């Protein structure tokens, strides 16, 4: 199975900061990567698909990049609503796998 | 508006069975593949199973293969997960998720609210 490794596991930041989360795949997956945001007690929410396409309704401060094995999610200017846990997911191979998550905390 | 509503969770003893249901509305259900994803308490997301729009080609993560069965009834717009021989490590919130595309592989654009399954004696 493809392993997805996110870094960091926890990130402390302040409102207005620019933050970047990295996701690495153990094998090349093209651009078949999605990013999700999850808040406590809630279902995940799709933010980015195909590595860099912004899901409808998602604020433009979120962006994704990368291909092959290395991917990033960037939030250009953190807002209070952005403090949550973020997961990457590969869907290049049918046995979908998620990263272990990155918890974005308020500094 | 797309809605996915899970039901059927609860407390079950090890070795027992449960059937989860996911009632879908707001989209042409038969057109889209669907998946189940679970999340153990305090842990990350784990893909469990997927099924095509027609109900063909189910596939599973290794840890549930032979114990869980995914199915769907397109006449009722409902997705199912039959879970047998349950183990403590199956304890999790189970989410149903809709594929965003009708292609072979896809991300998940809508998720249900989740249903808790607890396996304990």
XYZ file of C-alpha atoms in Angstrom:
228
model
C 0.000 0.000 0.000
C 1.026 3.575 -0.553
C 2.021 5.335 2.657
C 1.220 9.011 3.090
C 3.374 10.947 5.549
C 2.398 14.417 6.681
C 4.609 16.930 8.405
C 4.489 18.426 10.852
C 2.092 16.466 13.044
C 1.292 19.598 15.010
C 1.698 23.209 13.957
C 1.281 26.234 16.196
C 0.558 29.489 14.426
C -1.143 32.839 14.838
C -3.973 34.535 13.001
C -2.557 36.147 9.879
C 0.371 33.723 9.547
C 1.179 31.881 6.335
C 1.454 28.150 6.984
C 2.465 25.170 4.901
C 1.755 21.485 5.493
C 3.660 18.826 3.577
C 2.472 15.404 2.453
C 4.805 12.799 0.992
C 3.736 9.637 -0.815
C 5.788 6.441 -0.700
C 5.226 6.018 -4.460
C 4.423 8.437 -7.258
C 0.722 9.256 -7.418
C 0.657 11.877 -10.153
C -1.675 14.630 -9.018
C -4.236 12.303 -7.437
C -4.175 13.939 -4.033
C -6.828 15.632 -1.951
C -6.709 17.736 1.200
C -9.431 17.704 3.855
C -10.103 19.833 6.907
C -11.685 18.306 9.989
C -12.930 20.075 13.095
C -13.665 18.259 16.364
C -16.868 16.251 16.223
C -17.408 17.018 12.541
C -16.981 15.165 9.269
C -14.020 15.971 7.040
C -14.486 18.704 4.453
C -12.871 18.606 1.017
C -10.606 21.607 0.400
C -8.352 20.702 -2.524
C -8.564 17.954 -5.157
C -6.166 16.842 -7.874
C -3.375 18.379 -5.808
C -4.109 22.007 -6.699
C -7.790 22.486 -7.593
C -9.806 24.462 -5.077
C -13.140 22.904 -4.158
C -16.129 25.158 -4.766
C -16.875 27.416 -1.814
C -13.454 27.038 -0.205
C -11.720 30.372 0.506
C -8.920 31.322 -1.869
C -6.422 31.591 0.997
C -6.154 27.796 0.702
C -3.947 26.464 -2.076
C -2.311 23.184 -2.968
C 0.675 22.249 -5.060
C 2.891 19.341 -5.973
C 2.901 16.167 -8.008
C 4.522 12.780 -7.920
C 5.489 12.183 -4.311
C 5.598 15.589 -2.641
C 2.674 17.882 -2.019
C 1.911 20.981 0.024
C -1.149 22.702 1.421
C -0.683 26.400 2.067
C -2.939 28.772 3.959
C -1.869 32.262 2.991
C -3.270 34.177 5.974
C -4.676 32.133 8.840
C -8.151 32.952 10.030
C -9.684 31.872 13.361
C -11.891 29.354 11.539
C -8.853 27.554 10.098
C -7.657 25.992 13.337
C -8.439 22.339 12.723
C -6.815 19.074 11.665
C -5.803 18.616 8.022
C -5.445 15.323 6.159
C -4.047 14.477 2.764
C -5.411 11.496 0.834
C -4.119 9.705 -2.236
C -6.526 8.288 -4.772
C -4.133 7.134 -7.439
C -4.471 3.537 -6.315
C -7.817 2.089 -5.325
C -6.652 1.342 -1.815
C -7.028 4.913 -0.731
C -4.783 6.071 2.069
C -4.764 9.131 4.259
C -1.920 10.901 5.947
C -1.844 10.772 9.736
C -3.085 14.358 10.014
C -1.663 17.745 10.962
C -3.257 19.556 13.883
C -3.129 23.309 13.416
C -3.217 25.010 16.802
C -3.427 28.595 17.933
C -0.101 29.904 19.199
C -28.563 19.858 -1.390
C -26.564 16.673 -0.987
C -27.274 14.847 2.261
C -25.807 11.625 3.606
C -27.267 10.235 6.833
C -25.758 7.189 8.529
C -27.610 4.902 10.915
C -27.279 1.482 12.508
C -24.348 2.040 14.807
C -24.135 1.167 18.475
C -22.547 -1.118 21.032
C -21.826 -4.706 20.025
C -19.858 -7.499 21.638
C -16.688 -8.862 20.057
C -17.610 -11.384 17.397
C -20.971 -9.739 16.814
C -22.479 -8.098 13.744
C -23.918 -4.748 12.756
C -25.264 -3.286 9.528
C -24.705 0.353 8.838
C -26.899 2.269 6.418
C -26.322 5.574 4.658
C -29.368 7.281 3.187
C -28.460 9.608 0.319
C -30.369 12.483 -1.220
C -29.790 15.538 -3.394
C -27.904 13.806 -6.196
C -28.320 10.951 -8.682
C -27.201 8.204 -6.333
C -26.693 5.459 -8.911
C -24.240 7.612 -10.864
C -21.617 7.860 -8.142
C -19.395 5.378 -6.390
C -19.496 5.558 -2.601
C -17.105 4.748 0.198
C -16.949 4.072 3.908
C -14.214 5.748 5.948
C -13.682 5.251 9.671
C -11.947 7.085 12.467
C -10.986 5.386 15.712
C -11.310 7.559 18.824
C -8.624 10.240 18.784
C -7.041 8.808 15.624
C -6.829 9.642 11.938
C -8.968 8.712 8.975
C -8.886 5.191 7.518
C -10.504 4.207 4.234
C -12.553 1.020 4.698
C -14.380 0.137 1.492
C -15.706 1.462 -1.820
C -18.327 0.361 -4.340
C -19.139 1.521 -7.857
C -22.382 3.217 -8.791
C -23.802 0.016 -10.240
C -22.840 -1.999 -7.186
C -20.019 -3.802 -8.929
C -16.368 -3.916 -7.978
C -16.425 -3.624 -4.210
C -13.038 -3.373 -2.576
C -11.801 -3.318 0.980
C -8.900 -2.474 3.180
C -7.050 -5.632 4.217
C -8.089 -5.510 7.880
C -11.805 -5.903 7.065
C -11.612 -8.179 4.020
C -13.721 -11.282 4.561
C -15.572 -9.698 7.516
C -17.231 -6.589 6.042
C -19.446 -6.382 2.958
C -20.326 -3.152 1.193
C -23.489 -3.007 -0.904
C -26.034 -0.543 -2.185
C -29.682 -0.392 -3.181
C -30.030 2.224 -5.898
C -33.824 1.986 -5.769
C -33.674 3.191 -2.162
C -30.674 5.536 -2.528
C -29.014 3.672 0.318
C -25.477 2.442 0.956
C -24.785 -0.378 3.399
C -21.902 -1.840 5.327
C -22.488 -5.280 6.808
C -19.931 -5.834 9.544
C -19.405 -9.344 10.891
C -16.904 -10.863 13.326
C -16.381 -7.463 14.872
C -13.241 -6.788 16.874
C -12.324 -4.175 19.435
C -10.120 -2.486 16.849
C -13.187 -1.864 14.655
C -14.410 0.651 17.234
C -14.674 3.935 15.375
C -16.887 6.572 13.896
C -17.926 5.364 10.454
C -18.549 7.902 7.708
C -20.118 7.317 4.337
C -18.661 9.485 1.613
C -19.685 10.327 -1.944
C -17.201 10.339 -4.774
C -16.944 13.723 -6.467
C -16.447 12.250 -9.928
C -17.841 9.381 -11.927
C -14.389 8.236 -13.011
C -12.496 5.207 -11.740
C -10.786 7.050 -8.896
C -11.979 10.122 -7.082
C -11.792 12.246 -3.991
C -14.781 12.477 -1.639
C -16.788 15.680 -1.852
C -19.609 14.969 0.598
C -19.534 13.099 3.890
C -22.194 11.993 6.313
C -22.151 13.121 9.933
C -20.743 9.776 11.036
C -22.056 6.975 13.225
C -20.292 5.456 16.218
C -19.627 1.739 16.389
C -18.303 0.444 19.699
C -17.093 -3.134 19.995
C -16.773 -4.096 23.623
C -17.850 -6.754 26.097
